Amino acid sequence: QVVTLPASVRLRTSAGPSEVTVPDVTGRPFSEAQAMLQQVGLATGRAIMGSEGSGTPGTVTRQVPAGGESVRAGTAVRLTVAP
């Protein structure tokens, strides 16, 4: 935008993308885990099927990054789900 001088210009600065704490979604049903991640501004990465007997079918048995870690908002969390 072209500004005619003298003029007042307001600048807004940013510290960059915000950081969020990854919730621990292990042991939760996949759909609930997905909702929890979205609620704090994270994405669900590719879901991987775990091995037989790794937990209650349809529940998250592992996540990367782990619960409690600080990451940038929008980061994808990879989930392993019991078959």
N, CA and C atoms as an extended XYZ file, in Angstrom:
249
Properties=species:S:1:pos:R:3:atomname:S:1:resname:S:1:resid:I:1 pbc="F F F"
N         0.847       -1.161        0.000 N   GLN     1
C         0.000        0.000        0.000 CA  GLN     1
C         0.903        1.239        0.000 C   GLN     1
N         0.537        2.255       -0.782 N   VAL     2
C         1.292        3.493       -0.869 CA  VAL     2
C         0.779        4.441        0.197 C   VAL     2
N         1.721        5.058        0.940 N   VAL     3
C         1.360        5.982        2.013 CA  VAL     3
C         1.928        7.353        1.666 C   VAL     3
N         1.110        8.363        1.782 N   THR     4
C         1.559        9.740        1.543 CA  THR     4
C         2.136       10.273        2.835 C   THR     4
N         3.331       10.848        2.748 N   LEU     5
C         4.004       11.376        3.937 CA  LEU     5
C         3.573       12.800        4.211 C   LEU     5
N         3.553       13.303        5.381 N   PRO     6
C         3.784       12.572        6.636 CA  PRO     6
C         2.588       11.690        6.959 C   PRO     6
N         2.879       10.527        7.506 N   ALA     7
C         1.823        9.568        7.843 CA  ALA     7
C         2.238        8.759        9.057 C   ALA     7
N         1.270        8.165        9.670 N   SER     8
C         1.520        7.288       10.808 CA  SER     8
C         1.291        5.858       10.341 C   SER     8
N         2.225        4.978       10.645 N   VAL     9
C         2.110        3.584       10.237 CA  VAL     9
C         2.203        2.709       11.479 C   VAL     9
N         1.307        1.775       11.602 N   ARG    10
C         1.312        0.855       12.749 CA  ARG    10
C         1.815       -0.499       12.271 C   ARG    10
N         2.843       -1.006       12.916 N   LEU    11
C         3.398       -2.315       12.590 CA  LEU    11
C         3.058       -3.301       13.686 C   LEU    11
N         2.793       -4.509       13.270 N   ARG    12
C         2.501       -5.573       14.226 CA  ARG    12
C         3.602       -6.616       14.088 C   ARG    12
N         4.238       -6.954       15.192 N   THR    13
C         5.313       -7.945       15.145 CA  THR    13
C         4.826       -9.260       15.728 C   THR    13
N         5.527      -10.306       15.402 N   SER    14
C         5.159      -11.634       15.880 CA  SER    14
C         6.404      -12.351       16.373 C   SER    14
N         6.229      -13.169       17.387 N   ALA    15
C         7.325      -13.994       17.893 CA  ALA    15
C         7.410      -15.308       17.116 C   ALA    15
N         6.592      -15.447       16.077 N   GLY    16
C         6.573      -16.668       15.278 CA  GLY    16
C         5.412      -17.558       15.691 C   GLY    16
N         5.360      -18.760       15.143 N   PRO    17
C         4.265      -19.674       15.465 CA  PRO    17
C         4.235      -19.987       16.956 C   PRO    17
N         3.035      -20.108       17.488 N   SER    18
C         2.920      -20.403       18.914 CA  SER    18
C         3.259      -21.865       19.189 C   SER    18
N         3.680      -22.114       20.404 N   GLU    19
C         4.000      -23.476       20.840 CA  GLU    19
C         2.833      -24.000       21.662 C   GLU    19
N         2.563      -25.283       21.529 N   VAL    20
C         1.509      -25.928       22.309 CA  VAL    20
C         2.091      -27.189       22.942 C   VAL    20
N         1.467      -27.636       24.008 N   THR    21
C         1.875      -28.877       24.663 CA  THR    21
C         1.054      -30.022       24.085 C   THR    21
N         1.724      -31.069       23.668 N   VAL    22
C         1.048      -32.232       23.091 CA  VAL    22
C         0.331      -32.983       24.210 C   VAL    22
N        -0.990      -33.208       24.055 N   PRO    23
C        -1.694      -33.989       25.080 CA  PRO    23
C        -1.338      -35.468       24.957 C   PRO    23
N        -1.383      -36.185       26.065 N   ASP    24
C        -1.152      -37.628       26.049 CA  ASP    24
C        -2.459      -38.295       25.638 C   ASP    24
N        -2.479      -38.878       24.442 N   VAL    25
C        -3.708      -39.501       23.937 CA  VAL    25
C        -3.620      -41.027       23.929 C   VAL    25
N        -2.544      -41.590       24.497 N   THR    26
C        -2.427      -43.046       24.526 CA  THR    26
C        -3.541      -43.628       25.394 C   THR    26
N        -4.067      -44.769       24.941 N   GLY    27
C        -5.143      -45.442       25.659 CA  GLY    27
C        -6.524      -44.921       25.306 C   GLY    27
N        -6.592      -43.890       24.483 N   ARG    28
C        -7.882      -43.311       24.097 CA  ARG    28
C        -8.302      -43.826       22.714 C   ARG    28
N        -9.610      -43.886       22.474 N   PRO    29
C       -10.071      -44.266       21.134 CA  PRO    29
C        -9.522      -43.277       20.100 C   PRO    29
N        -9.245      -43.773       18.888 N   PHE    30
C        -8.642      -42.958       17.845 CA  PHE    30
C        -9.419      -41.666       17.610 C   PHE    30
N       -10.737      -41.743       17.500 N   SER    31
C       -11.540      -40.540       17.207 CA  SER    31
C       -11.426      -39.508       18.333 C   SER    31
N       -11.375      -39.978       19.568 N   GLU    32
C       -11.223      -39.068       20.712 CA  GLU    32
C        -9.831      -38.431       20.700 C   GLU    32
N        -8.819      -39.231       20.386 N   ALA    33
C        -7.450      -38.723       20.312 CA  ALA    33
C        -7.345      -37.641       19.240 C   ALA    33
N        -7.956      -37.891       18.087 N   GLN    34
C        -7.958      -36.926       16.992 CA  GLN    34
C        -8.584      -35.605       17.435 C   GLN    34
N        -9.717      -35.683       18.117 N   ALA    35
C       -10.414      -34.482       18.587 CA  ALA    35
C        -9.568      -33.720       19.604 C   ALA    35
N        -8.906      -34.439       20.501 N   MET    36
C        -8.059      -33.793       21.509 CA  MET    36
C        -6.902      -33.040       20.855 C   MET    36
N        -6.303      -33.642       19.843 N   LEU    37
C        -5.190      -33.002       19.147 CA  LEU    37
C        -5.659      -31.748       18.417 C   LEU    37
N        -6.784      -31.859       17.723 N   GLN    38
C        -7.324      -30.706       16.994 CA  GLN    38
C        -7.685      -29.577       17.944 C   GLN    38
N        -8.176      -29.912       19.119 N   GLN    39
C        -8.597      -28.906       20.101 CA  GLN    39
C        -7.444      -27.994       20.530 C   GLN    39
N        -6.221      -28.509       20.557 N   VAL    40
C        -5.073      -27.695       20.955 CA  VAL    40
C        -4.290      -27.159       19.762 C   VAL    40
N        -4.820      -27.388       18.539 N   GLY    41
C        -4.182      -26.830       17.354 CA  GLY    41
C        -3.157      -27.725       16.688 C   GLY    41
N        -3.266      -29.039       16.923 N   LEU    42
C        -2.344      -29.990       16.294 CA  LEU    42
C        -3.088      -30.809       15.245 C   LEU    42
N        -2.345      -31.395       14.329 N   ALA    43
C        -2.927      -32.237       13.287 CA  ALA    43
C        -2.656      -33.700       13.619 C   ALA    43
N        -3.447      -34.574       13.024 N   THR    44
C        -3.199      -36.005       13.163 CA  THR    44
C        -2.391      -36.447       11.965 C   THR    44
N        -1.235      -37.005       12.231 N   GLY    45
C        -0.401      -37.531       11.156 CA  GLY    45
C        -0.940      -38.869       10.703 C   GLY    45
N        -0.158      -39.557        9.934 N   ARG    46
C        -0.559      -40.864        9.440 CA  ARG    46
C        -0.739      -41.819       10.610 C   ARG    46
N        -1.880      -42.497       10.645 N   ALA    47
C        -2.138      -43.490       11.693 CA  ALA    47
C        -1.564      -44.824       11.248 C   ALA    47
N        -0.875      -45.498       12.143 N   ILE    48
C        -0.244      -46.781       11.857 CA  ILE    48
C        -0.938      -47.845       12.692 C   ILE    48
N        -1.229      -48.990       12.091 N   MET    49
C        -1.823      -50.088       12.844 CA  MET    49
C        -0.730      -50.825       13.596 C   MET    49
N        -0.949      -51.007       14.903 N   GLY    50
C         0.015      -51.734       15.726 CA  GLY    50
C        -0.119      -53.231       15.542 C   GLY    50
N         0.557      -53.983       16.356 N   SER    51
C         0.503      -55.439       16.266 CA  SER    51
C        -0.654      -55.989       17.087 C   SER    51
N        -1.060      -57.202       16.765 N   GLU    52
C        -2.127      -57.869       17.504 CA  GLU    52
C        -1.781      -57.922       18.988 C   GLU    52
N        -2.763      -57.736       19.839 N   GLY    53
C        -2.555      -57.834       21.270 CA  GLY    53
C        -1.855      -56.640       21.882 C   GLY    53
N        -1.734      -55.551       21.106 N   SER    54
C        -1.016      -54.381       21.629 CA  SER    54
C        -1.903      -53.461       22.458 C   SER    54
N        -3.189      -53.760       22.521 N   GLY    55
C        -4.106      -52.930       23.303 CA  GLY    55
C        -5.531      -53.163       22.858 C   GLY    55
N        -6.454      -52.431       23.442 N   THR    56
C        -7.858      -52.530       23.057 CA  THR    56
C        -8.006      -52.070       21.615 C   THR    56
N        -8.672      -52.860       20.769 N   PRO    57
C        -8.811      -52.488       19.363 CA  PRO    57
C        -9.364      -51.062       19.193 C   PRO    57
N        -8.716      -50.309       18.303 N   GLY    58
C        -9.153      -48.949       18.010 CA  GLY    58
C        -8.592      -47.884       18.924 C   GLY    58
N        -7.773      -48.281       19.902 N   THR    59
C        -7.205      -47.292       20.812 CA  THR    59
C        -5.758      -46.977       20.430 C   THR    59
N        -5.321      -45.797       20.816 N   VAL    60
C        -3.966      -45.348       20.535 CA  VAL    60
C        -3.009      -46.025       21.511 C   VAL    60
N        -1.980      -46.672       20.973 N   THR    61
C        -0.997      -47.348       21.821 CA  THR    61
C         0.333      -46.600       21.879 C   THR    61
N         0.557      -45.682       20.927 N   ARG    62
C         1.816      -44.932       20.878 CA  ARG    62
C         1.581      -43.644       20.106 C   ARG    62
N         2.335      -42.613       20.474 N   GLN    63
C         2.253      -41.354       19.741 CA  GLN    63
C         3.622      -40.716       19.656 C   GLN    63
N         3.856      -40.008       18.533 N   VAL    64
C         5.105      -39.282       18.311 CA  VAL    64
C         4.734      -37.938       17.705 C   VAL    64
N         5.065      -36.814       18.349 N   PRO    65
C         5.784      -36.673       19.609 CA  PRO    65
C         4.938      -37.114       20.805 C   PRO    65
N         5.628      -37.410       21.894 N   ALA    66
C         4.983      -37.909       23.110 CA  ALA    66
C         4.184      -36.815       23.810 C   ALA    66
N         3.240      -37.246       24.629 N   GLY    67
C         2.482      -36.314       25.443 CA  GLY    67
C         3.400      -35.536       26.363 C   GLY    67
N         3.112      -34.244       26.511 N   GLY    68
C         3.910      -33.394       27.381 CA  GLY    68
C         4.980      -32.600       26.653 C   GLY    68
N         5.314      -32.994       25.411 N   GLU    69
C         6.328      -32.251       24.649 CA  GLU    69
C         5.725      -30.959       24.116 C   GLU    69
N         6.574      -29.935       23.962 N   SER    70
C         6.161      -28.666       23.366 CA  SER    70
C         6.533      -28.676       21.891 C   SER    70
N         5.560      -28.345       21.040 N   VAL    71
C         5.775      -28.314       19.592 CA  VAL    71
C         5.064      -27.095       19.010 C   VAL    71
N         5.389      -26.764       17.764 N   ARG    72
C         4.704      -25.668       17.089 CA  ARG    72
C         3.265      -26.049       16.803 C   ARG    72
N         2.372      -25.092       16.925 N   ALA    73
C         0.977      -25.308       16.557 CA  ALA    73
C         0.943      -25.782       15.117 C   ALA    73
N         0.063      -26.725       14.809 N   GLY    74
C        -0.063      -27.261       13.467 CA  GLY    74
C         0.770      -28.500       13.216 C   GLY    74
N         1.639      -28.850       14.170 N   THR    75
C         2.467      -30.047       14.016 CA  THR    75
C         1.573      -31.288       13.916 C   THR    75
N         1.978      -32.254       13.081 N   ALA    76
C         1.243      -33.514       12.962 CA  ALA    76
C         1.778      -34.501       13.989 C   ALA    76
N         0.859      -35.129       14.701 N   VAL    77
C         1.205      -36.156       15.687 CA  VAL    77
C         0.906      -37.518       15.063 C   VAL    77
N         1.921      -38.375       14.990 N   ARG    78
C         1.757      -39.716       14.406 CA  ARG    78
C         1.235      -40.662       15.491 C   ARG    78
N         0.189      -41.386       15.167 N   LEU    79
C        -0.447      -42.279       16.138 CA  LEU    79
C        -0.347      -43.724       15.691 C   LEU    79
N        -0.114      -44.619       16.649 N   THR    80
C        -0.172      -46.065       16.402 CA  THR    80
C        -1.443      -46.556       17.089 C   THR    80
N        -2.259      -47.298       16.340 N   VAL    81
C        -3.571      -47.725       16.831 CA  VAL    81
C        -3.617      -49.252       16.885 C   VAL    81
N        -4.176      -49.794       17.969 N   ALA    82
C        -4.305      -51.252       18.115 CA  ALA    82
C        -5.341      -51.756       17.124 C   ALA    82
N        -5.023      -52.856       16.416 N   PRO    83
C        -5.965      -53.404       15.420 CA  PRO    83
C        -7.146      -54.110       16.069 C   PRO    83
